[in-house]
GROMACS .gro file of C-alpha atoms in nm:
model
  408
    1MET     CA    1  12.167  -0.171   5.132
    2GLY     CA    2  12.140  -0.428   5.425
    3LYS     CA    3  12.373  -0.686   5.536
    4PRO     CA    4  12.264  -1.094   5.308
    5VAL     CA    5  12.177  -1.275   5.474
    6ARG     CA    6  12.333  -1.557   5.597
    7ARG     CA    7  12.279  -1.942   5.484
    8GLN     CA    8  12.234  -2.129   5.775
    9PRO     CA    9  12.411  -2.466   5.824
   10GLY     CA   10  12.271  -2.778   5.775
   11TRP     CA   11  12.266  -2.884   6.111
   12TYR     CA   12  12.137  -2.598   6.220
   13LEU     CA   13  11.828  -2.663   6.071
   14LEU     CA   14  11.749  -2.996   6.304
   15GLY     CA   15  11.570  -3.034   6.606
   16PRO     CA   16  11.122  -3.059   6.567
   17ALA     CA   17  11.197  -3.473   6.480
   18PHE     CA   18  11.425  -3.443   6.768
   19VAL     CA   19  11.130  -3.314   6.983
   20ALA     CA   20  10.877  -3.478   6.780
   21ALA     CA   21  11.084  -3.843   6.857
   22ILE     CA   22  11.051  -3.728   7.312
   23ALA     CA   23  10.745  -3.920   7.188
   24TYR     CA   24  10.871  -4.237   7.047
   25VAL     CA   25  11.134  -4.328   7.437
   26ASP     CA   26  10.878  -4.242   7.668
   27PRO     CA   27  10.737  -4.451   7.994
   28GLY     CA   28  10.503  -4.647   7.785
   29ASN     CA   29  10.801  -4.733   7.549
   30VAL     CA   30  10.990  -4.877   7.842
   31ALA     CA   31  10.633  -5.133   7.963
   32ALA     CA   32  10.565  -5.236   7.636
   33ASN     CA   33  10.970  -5.359   7.561
   34VAL     CA   34  11.044  -5.445   7.852
   35SER     CA   35  10.742  -5.632   7.939
   36ALA     CA   36  10.786  -5.821   7.532
   37GLY     CA   37  11.154  -5.890   7.620
   38ALA     CA   38  11.111  -6.032   7.963
   39THR     CA   39  10.822  -6.247   7.819
   40PHE     CA   40  10.913  -6.374   7.516
   41GLY     CA   41  11.318  -6.246   7.482
   42TYR     CA   42  11.375  -6.193   7.125
   43LEU     CA   43  11.097  -6.242   6.994
   44LEU     CA   44  10.985  -5.971   6.949
   45VAL     CA   45  11.269  -5.774   6.780
   46TRP     CA   46  11.115  -5.775   6.426
   47VAL     CA   47  10.808  -5.555   6.580
   48ILE     CA   48  11.070  -5.263   6.700
   49VAL     CA   49  11.259  -5.256   6.403
   50THR     CA   50  10.980  -5.260   6.142
   51ALA     CA   51  10.795  -4.993   6.370
   52ASN     CA   52  11.038  -4.814   6.406
   53VAL     CA   53  11.085  -4.785   5.977
   54MET     CA   54  10.702  -4.704   5.992
   55ALA     CA   55  10.773  -4.440   6.208
   56GLY     CA   56  11.081  -4.287   5.959
   57LEU     CA   57  10.839  -4.269   5.686
   58VAL     CA   58  10.546  -4.102   5.903
   59GLN     CA   59  10.685  -3.840   6.064
   60TYR     CA   60  10.839  -3.714   5.767
   61LEU     CA   61  10.570  -3.671   5.589
   62SER     CA   62  10.381  -3.497   5.873
   63ALA     CA   63  10.648  -3.288   5.843
   64LYS     CA   64  10.676  -3.276   5.552
   65LEU     CA   65  10.321  -3.149   5.510
   66GLY     CA   66  10.356  -2.844   5.761
   67LEU     CA   67  10.687  -2.728   5.583
   68VAL     CA   68  10.538  -2.751   5.196
   69THR     CA   69  10.148  -2.544   5.363
   70GLY     CA   70  10.154  -2.374   5.585
   71LEU     CA   71   9.947  -2.588   5.779
   72SER     CA   72   9.970  -2.844   6.114
   73LEU     CA   73   9.808  -3.145   6.012
   74PRO     CA   74   9.434  -3.078   6.246
   75GLU     CA   75   9.494  -2.733   6.113
   76ALA     CA   76   9.491  -2.899   5.734
   77VAL     CA   77   9.201  -3.173   5.817
   78GLY     CA   78   8.969  -2.914   6.016
   79SER     CA   79   8.964  -2.701   5.711
   80VAL     CA   80   8.849  -2.964   5.465
   81ALA     CA   81   8.649  -3.139   5.753
   82ARG     CA   82   8.291  -2.981   5.883
   83ARG     CA   83   8.252  -2.902   6.214
   84PRO     CA   84   8.049  -3.277   6.287
   85THR     CA   85   8.265  -3.464   6.169
   86ARG     CA   86   8.577  -3.262   6.320
   87ILE     CA   87   8.438  -3.273   6.671
   88ALA     CA   88   8.394  -3.631   6.618
   89TYR     CA   89   8.751  -3.663   6.465
   90TRP     CA   90   8.882  -3.439   6.772
   91LEU     CA   91   8.682  -3.671   7.038
   92GLN     CA   92   8.878  -3.993   6.977
   93ALA     CA   93   9.193  -3.749   6.944
   94GLU     CA   94   9.120  -3.636   7.225
   95LEU     CA   95   9.075  -4.015   7.329
   96VAL     CA   96   9.464  -4.095   7.284
   97ALA     CA   97   9.618  -3.716   7.406
   98MET     CA   98   9.443  -3.871   7.783
   99ALA     CA   99   9.682  -4.238   7.717
  100THR     CA  100   9.901  -4.035   7.638
  101ASP     CA  101   9.965  -3.826   7.904
  102LEU     CA  102   9.860  -4.138   8.145
  103ALA     CA  103  10.079  -4.355   8.060
  104GLU     CA  104  10.364  -4.028   8.047
  105VAL     CA  105  10.268  -3.932   8.360
  106VAL     CA  106  10.255  -4.308   8.558
  107GLY     CA  107  10.600  -4.319   8.394
  108GLY     CA  108  10.714  -4.055   8.565
  109ALA     CA  109  10.559  -4.174   8.907
  110ILE     CA  110  10.708  -4.459   8.919
  111ALA     CA  111  11.053  -4.344   8.848
  112LEU     CA  112  11.037  -4.115   9.080
  113HIS     CA  113  10.933  -4.447   9.316
  114LEU     CA  114  11.266  -4.613   9.221
  115ILE     CA  115  11.526  -4.325   9.272
  116PHE     CA  116  11.353  -4.129   9.602
  117GLY     CA  117  11.079  -4.363   9.688
  118LEU     CA  118  10.830  -4.150   9.633
  119PRO     CA  119  10.436  -4.232   9.686
  120LEU     CA  120  10.329  -4.294   9.310
  121MET     CA  121  10.060  -3.965   9.415
  122LEU     CA  122  10.388  -3.777   9.500
  123GLY     CA  123  10.536  -3.863   9.200
  124GLY     CA  124  10.249  -3.802   8.985
  125ILE     CA  125  10.151  -3.414   9.047
  126ILE     CA  126  10.552  -3.384   9.108
  127THR     CA  127  10.577  -3.496   8.722
  128GLY     CA  128  10.285  -3.304   8.659
  129ALA     CA  129  10.478  -2.940   8.778
  130VAL     CA  130  10.746  -3.007   8.568
  131SER     CA  131  10.613  -3.064   8.224
  132MET     CA  132  10.454  -2.716   8.355
  133ALA     CA  133  10.819  -2.619   8.328
  134LEU     CA  134  10.901  -2.746   8.066
  135LEU     CA  135  10.578  -2.637   7.886
  136VAL     CA  136  10.637  -2.226   7.967
  137VAL     CA  137  11.068  -2.272   7.840
  138GLY     CA  138  10.914  -2.363   7.531
  139ASP     CA  139  10.613  -2.056   7.575
  140ARG     CA  140  10.890  -1.787   7.657
  141ARG     CA  141  11.166  -1.904   7.443
  142GLY     CA  142  11.026  -2.007   7.177
  143PRO     CA  143  11.108  -2.303   6.962
  144ARG     CA  144  11.511  -2.290   6.978
  145ALA     CA  145  11.514  -2.301   7.373
  146PHE     CA  146  11.240  -2.568   7.300
  147GLU     CA  147  11.449  -2.783   7.091
  148GLN     CA  148  11.747  -2.769   7.242
  149VAL     CA  149  11.626  -2.906   7.615
  150PHE     CA  150  11.459  -3.149   7.513
  151SER     CA  151  11.730  -3.254   7.292
  152GLY     CA  152  11.949  -3.256   7.621
  153LEU     CA  153  11.703  -3.441   7.764
  154LEU     CA  154  11.669  -3.729   7.458
  155ALA     CA  155  12.052  -3.764   7.550
  156VAL     CA  156  11.981  -3.832   7.858
  157ILE     CA  157  11.695  -4.097   7.819
  158ALA     CA  158  11.894  -4.261   7.544
  159ILE     CA  159  12.260  -4.301   7.844
  160GLY     CA  160  11.994  -4.440   8.075
  161PHE     CA  161  11.871  -4.720   7.854
  162LEU     CA  162  12.205  -4.778   7.659
  163ALA     CA  163  12.427  -4.795   7.955
  164SER     CA  164  12.185  -5.135   8.082
  165LEU     CA  165  12.270  -5.246   7.695
  166VAL     CA  166  12.661  -5.216   7.782
  167VAL     CA  167  12.726  -5.374   8.042
  168GLY     CA  168  12.524  -5.666   7.982
  169PRO     CA  169  12.522  -5.728   7.607
  170PRO     CA  170  12.283  -6.003   7.402
  171PRO     CA  171  12.377  -6.258   7.240
  172VAL     CA  172  12.388  -6.155   6.809
  173THR     CA  173  12.226  -6.535   6.707
  174ASP     CA  174  11.912  -6.461   6.918
  175VAL     CA  175  11.911  -6.113   6.813
  176ALA     CA  176  11.869  -6.222   6.450
  177GLY     CA  177  11.660  -6.483   6.497
  178GLY     CA  178  11.424  -6.171   6.664
  179LEU     CA  179  11.413  -6.064   6.306
  180VAL     CA  180  11.148  -6.338   6.206
  181PRO     CA  181  10.813  -6.229   6.208
  182ARG     CA  182  10.616  -6.442   6.430
  183PHE     CA  183  10.383  -6.473   6.721
  184ASP     CA  184  10.333  -6.713   7.011
  185GLY     CA  185   9.934  -6.593   7.136
  186THR     CA  186   9.773  -6.369   7.248
  187GLU     CA  187   9.950  -6.194   7.450
  188SER     CA  188  10.242  -6.139   7.183
  189VAL     CA  189  10.002  -5.931   6.921
  190LEU     CA  190   9.923  -5.751   7.262
  191LEU     CA  191  10.247  -5.662   7.311
  192ALA     CA  192  10.322  -5.645   6.957
  193THR     CA  193   9.999  -5.360   6.941
  194ALA     CA  194  10.123  -5.187   7.222
  195ILE     CA  195  10.439  -5.136   7.084
  196LEU     CA  196  10.333  -5.037   6.824
  197GLY     CA  197  10.135  -4.787   6.999
  198ALA     CA  198  10.399  -4.688   7.202
  199THR     CA  199  10.617  -4.603   6.863
  200VAL     CA  200  10.366  -4.505   6.559
  201MET     CA  201  10.250  -4.185   6.819
  202PRO     CA  202   9.944  -4.071   6.726
  203HIS     CA  203  10.022  -3.779   6.857
  204ALA     CA  204  10.349  -3.749   6.751
  205VAL     CA  205  10.197  -3.712   6.364
  206TYR     CA  206  10.010  -3.398   6.438
  207LEU     CA  207  10.302  -3.219   6.594
  208HIS     CA  208  10.542  -3.289   6.434
  209SER     CA  209  10.358  -3.085   6.136
  210GLY     CA  210  10.307  -2.801   6.363
  211LEU     CA  211  10.735  -2.834   6.494
  212ALA     CA  212  10.856  -2.811   6.129
  213ARG     CA  213  10.608  -2.543   5.998
  214ASP     CA  214  10.641  -2.314   6.343
  215ARG     CA  215  11.044  -2.360   6.340
  216HIS     CA  216  11.151  -2.244   5.927
  217GLY     CA  217  10.782  -2.127   5.807
  218ARG     CA  218  10.639  -2.232   5.456
  219PRO     CA  219  10.927  -2.207   5.247
  220GLU     CA  220  10.918  -2.095   4.903
  221ALA     CA  221  10.888  -2.351   4.632
  222GLY     CA  222  11.164  -2.444   4.383
  223ARG     CA  223  11.473  -2.454   4.571
  224ALA     CA  224  11.496  -2.345   4.947
  225ARG     CA  225  11.175  -2.606   4.976
  226GLN     CA  226  11.405  -2.877   4.822
  227ARG     CA  227  11.720  -2.828   5.097
  228MET     CA  228  11.485  -2.744   5.432
  229LEU     CA  229  11.283  -3.093   5.252
  230ARG     CA  230  11.635  -3.276   5.226
  231VAL     CA  231  11.708  -3.170   5.570
  232THR     CA  232  11.371  -3.310   5.662
  233ARG     CA  233  11.480  -3.631   5.624
  234TRP     CA  234  11.868  -3.603   5.745
  235ASP     CA  235  11.608  -3.487   6.059
  236VAL     CA  236  11.323  -3.695   6.103
  237GLY     CA  237  11.684  -3.984   6.038
  238LEU     CA  238  11.869  -3.924   6.264
  239ALA     CA  239  11.605  -3.892   6.561
  240MET     CA  240  11.439  -4.206   6.462
  241LEU     CA  241  11.777  -4.386   6.473
  242LEU     CA  242  11.819  -4.303   6.794
  243ALA     CA  243  11.468  -4.356   6.922
  244GLY     CA  244  11.480  -4.684   6.744
  245ALA     CA  245  11.857  -4.790   6.957
  246VAL     CA  246  11.679  -4.705   7.266
  247ASN     CA  247  11.409  -4.905   7.204
  248LEU     CA  248  11.574  -5.150   7.061
  249ALA     CA  249  11.797  -5.153   7.381
  250MET     CA  250  11.547  -5.201   7.599
  251LEU     CA  251  11.377  -5.515   7.468
  252LEU     CA  252  11.763  -5.624   7.461
  253VAL     CA  253  11.811  -5.601   7.800
  254ALA     CA  254  11.471  -5.765   7.891
  255ALA     CA  255  11.542  -6.047   7.712
  256ALA     CA  256  11.899  -6.154   7.795
  257ASN     CA  257  11.865  -6.071   8.212
  258LEU     CA  258  11.502  -6.077   8.307
  259ALA     CA  259  11.372  -6.370   8.127
  260GLY     CA  260  11.285  -6.625   8.316
  261ARG     CA  261  11.266  -6.425   8.627
  262GLU     CA  262  10.966  -6.372   8.861
  263GLY     CA  263  10.837  -6.013   8.924
  264THR     CA  264  11.000  -5.871   8.529
  265ASP     CA  265  10.631  -5.804   8.462
  266SER     CA  266  10.569  -5.473   8.571
  267ILE     CA  267  10.819  -5.140   8.530
  268GLU     CA  268  10.984  -5.197   8.929
  269GLY     CA  269  11.034  -5.511   8.917
  270ALA     CA  270  11.174  -5.504   8.613
  271HIS     CA  271  11.445  -5.221   8.804
  272ALA     CA  272  11.471  -5.465   9.036
  273ALA     CA  273  11.598  -5.779   8.824
  274VAL     CA  274  11.819  -5.497   8.638
  275ARG     CA  275  12.009  -5.410   8.924
  276ASP     CA  276  12.021  -5.763   9.022
  277ALA     CA  277  12.188  -5.889   8.728
  278LEU     CA  278  12.411  -5.594   8.643
  279GLY     CA  279  12.423  -5.358   8.893
  280PRO     CA  280  12.279  -5.082   9.081
  281THR     CA  281  12.409  -4.803   8.948
  282VAL     CA  282  12.299  -4.965   8.555
  283ALA     CA  283  11.932  -4.978   8.806
  284LEU     CA  284  11.995  -4.633   8.848
  285PHE     CA  285  12.105  -4.521   8.435
  286PHE     CA  286  11.772  -4.719   8.378
  287ALA     CA  287  11.544  -4.531   8.666
  288VAL     CA  288  11.738  -4.130   8.592
  289GLY     CA  289  11.582  -4.260   8.145
  290LEU     CA  290  11.272  -4.336   8.311
  291LEU     CA  291  11.252  -4.018   8.480
  292ALA     CA  292  11.399  -3.796   8.218
  293SER     CA  293  11.141  -4.023   7.959
  294GLY     CA  294  10.855  -3.894   8.180
  295LEU     CA  295  10.907  -3.559   8.186
  296ALA     CA  296  10.985  -3.486   7.889
  297SER     CA  297  10.704  -3.688   7.691
  298THR     CA  298  10.489  -3.556   7.957
  299SER     CA  299  10.545  -3.185   7.826
  300VAL     CA  300  10.559  -3.276   7.427
  301GLY     CA  301  10.153  -3.460   7.449
  302ALA     CA  302  10.044  -3.197   7.648
  303TYR     CA  303  10.134  -2.959   7.325
  304ALA     CA  304  10.010  -3.175   7.105
  305GLY     CA  305   9.718  -3.161   7.221
  306ALA     CA  306   9.671  -2.782   7.206
  307MET     CA  307   9.762  -2.774   6.875
  308ILE     CA  308   9.497  -3.002   6.830
  309MET     CA  309   9.208  -2.875   6.965
  310GLN     CA  310   9.371  -2.522   6.783
  311GLY     CA  311   9.340  -2.716   6.520
  312LEU     CA  312   9.036  -2.946   6.545
  313LEU     CA  313   8.744  -2.745   6.758
  314ARG     CA  314   8.984  -2.359   6.678
  315VAL     CA  315   8.986  -2.300   7.044
  316SER     CA  316   9.324  -2.206   7.205
  317VAL     CA  317   9.313  -2.302   7.542
  318PRO     CA  318   9.614  -2.174   7.713
  319LEU     CA  319   9.884  -2.496   7.756
  320LEU     CA  320   9.896  -2.466   8.215
  321LEU     CA  321   9.531  -2.450   8.168
  322ARG     CA  322   9.502  -2.840   7.914
  323ARG     CA  323   9.796  -2.958   8.171
  324LEU     CA  324   9.553  -2.935   8.417
  325VAL     CA  325   9.292  -3.083   8.290
  326THR     CA  326   9.480  -3.366   8.120
  327LEU     CA  327   9.674  -3.453   8.417
  328ILE     CA  328   9.368  -3.510   8.617
  329PRO     CA  329   9.273  -3.843   8.462
  330ALA     CA  330   9.704  -4.013   8.578
  331LEU     CA  331   9.653  -3.916   8.866
  332VAL     CA  332   9.260  -4.055   8.924
  333ILE     CA  333   9.486  -4.421   8.794
  334LEU     CA  334   9.797  -4.349   9.093
  335ALA     CA  335   9.484  -4.254   9.356
  336ALA     CA  336   9.288  -4.619   9.218
  337GLY     CA  337   9.600  -4.891   9.266
  338ILE     CA  338   9.563  -4.984   8.976
  339ASP     CA  339   9.902  -5.157   8.824
  340PRO     CA  340  10.058  -4.857   8.661
  341THR     CA  341  10.276  -5.126   8.449
  342ARG     CA  342   9.941  -5.253   8.281
  343ALA     CA  343   9.793  -4.950   8.252
  344LEU     CA  344  10.123  -4.832   8.096
  345VAL     CA  345  10.064  -5.148   7.829
  346ILE     CA  346   9.726  -5.111   7.818
  347SER     CA  347   9.763  -4.741   7.743
  348GLN     CA  348   9.986  -4.815   7.415
  349VAL     CA  349   9.718  -5.035   7.302
  350VAL     CA  350   9.412  -4.757   7.299
  351LEU     CA  351   9.720  -4.539   7.117
  352SER     CA  352   9.776  -4.801   6.875
  353PHE     CA  353   9.378  -4.764   6.739
  354GLY     CA  354   9.411  -4.398   6.760
  355ILE     CA  355   9.728  -4.449   6.480
  356PRO     CA  356   9.523  -4.493   6.126
  357PHE     CA  357   9.274  -4.162   6.220
  358ALA     CA  358   9.608  -4.040   6.196
  359LEU     CA  359   9.824  -4.180   5.931
  360VAL     CA  360   9.451  -4.208   5.631
  361PRO     CA  361   9.456  -3.771   5.641
  362LEU     CA  362   9.811  -3.761   5.620
  363ILE     CA  363   9.850  -4.002   5.370
  364ARG     CA  364   9.566  -3.885   5.140
  365LEU     CA  365   9.658  -3.474   5.206
  366THR     CA  366  10.039  -3.532   5.129
  367SER     CA  367   9.961  -3.747   4.767
  368ASP     CA  368   9.728  -3.400   4.668
  369ARG     CA  369   9.897  -3.271   4.385
  370ALA     CA  370   9.638  -2.961   4.474
  371LEU     CA  371   9.758  -2.878   4.782
  372MET     CA  372  10.130  -3.011   4.808
  373GLY     CA  373  10.178  -2.935   4.387
  374ALA     CA  374  10.623  -3.139   4.361
  375ASP     CA  375  10.592  -3.217   4.633
  376ALA     CA  376  10.261  -3.477   4.643
  377ASN     CA  377  10.479  -3.788   4.708
  378ARG     CA  378  10.563  -4.004   4.534
  379ARG     CA  379  10.300  -4.347   4.408
  380LEU     CA  380  10.575  -4.563   4.569
  381THR     CA  381  10.525  -4.316   4.895
  382SER     CA  382  10.190  -4.350   4.911
  383ALA     CA  383  10.158  -4.644   4.868
  384LEU     CA  384  10.433  -4.786   5.147
  385GLY     CA  385  10.194  -4.543   5.364
  386TRP     CA  386   9.848  -4.731   5.264
  387ALA     CA  387  10.092  -4.980   5.376
  388VAL     CA  388  10.189  -4.862   5.721
  389THR     CA  389   9.794  -4.810   5.794
  390VAL     CA  390   9.640  -5.136   5.718
  391VAL     CA  391   9.966  -5.345   5.828
  392ILE     CA  392   9.824  -5.223   6.170
  393GLY     CA  393   9.446  -5.219   6.137
  394VAL     CA  394   9.487  -5.547   6.082
  395LEU     CA  395   9.746  -5.599   6.427
  396ASN     CA  396   9.415  -5.436   6.624
  397MET     CA  397   9.200  -5.649   6.448
  398ALA     CA  398   9.343  -5.931   6.552
  399LEU     CA  399   9.396  -5.883   6.863
  400ILE     CA  400   9.029  -5.807   6.922
  401TYR     CA  401   8.992  -6.173   6.765
  402LEU     CA  402   9.247  -6.346   6.995
  403THR     CA  403   9.103  -6.126   7.300
  404VAL     CA  404   8.712  -6.229   7.228
  405THR     CA  405   8.761  -6.531   7.165
  406GLY     CA  406   9.051  -6.617   7.467
  407THR     CA  407   9.235  -6.827   7.137
  408GLY     CA  408   9.642  -6.764   7.154
   0.00000   0.00000   0.00000
């Protein structure tokens, strides 16, 4: 008789959510959160907190879908949709993936410019090259090695941005005041939508289902599956807590140190203001956190894009080839001399418009008892999921109205 299979401890099973969480602290988050804090102070603290709670629910449902069905979300959508629908759905998902890649490559380029003074174009090329190397690690060493590398990068990102908060903590009363939901004109709605797009990331929703499935397989119904779902809730909770703390730190540091200063409407200006207010060491931490964010998130984005294409079009494209193709739009933006910070914020708005296309099928599929069995969503869970979708849709419609009419 062979030796009995040793039951792995719960902490060893953590990981997929931390890879997905990389998407929640990418350079688009930096641009949106810093712009919000510098422009409106603590006004939009409530948006970050709300968005992070939404993200936790969504990511758990995505992971649950992968564990229970053995399918990624793109595969599940592709299995029930006809070919024209699959192609149309893939096109919008691809647009979202391109917006994601734009934010991440541009962010890495800005970080390399801040640290080493490199031209943005060269920084973008280096960011793309390093992301390819990170993808090779995941492709050759397996899911566990992929998780370890990106969990390490997530730790670097957290230290890089939380350092500023430790050195220059904001007033508690001002932070508490920012928890009251409100807006202040069109620009605040634009930034709130950007924060949502940068937090509830469509490609992370698609990806997490595949990450959980690839790491843990499809546990049998019963005790094994219930234990895995319980571990997954902890995985998502801890990862979202860390990502939320980093996002909140970005806004709070900007609100406490950058509000009212000129030139803080760009990441470069914000970096300079942080250096002046908190010193060169904290500014270096800020830049290193931004660099780790760009390098890690662009790799995760490319991985998600390949999973989306394979699930919807049933076409397998090598990760490195896809990385080269999706790198082009970001390099064009850098070469054209377009304001990189503004490009980052707008890319997050584009992401926000893609969120309902990920959430609607996710909630419908995880609520389907024929598909999910006893692990289908409870009514309250589905209601909360639909509420998240409606809130994001209303924000998007308000943004369009305010922008077209010029009010606010």
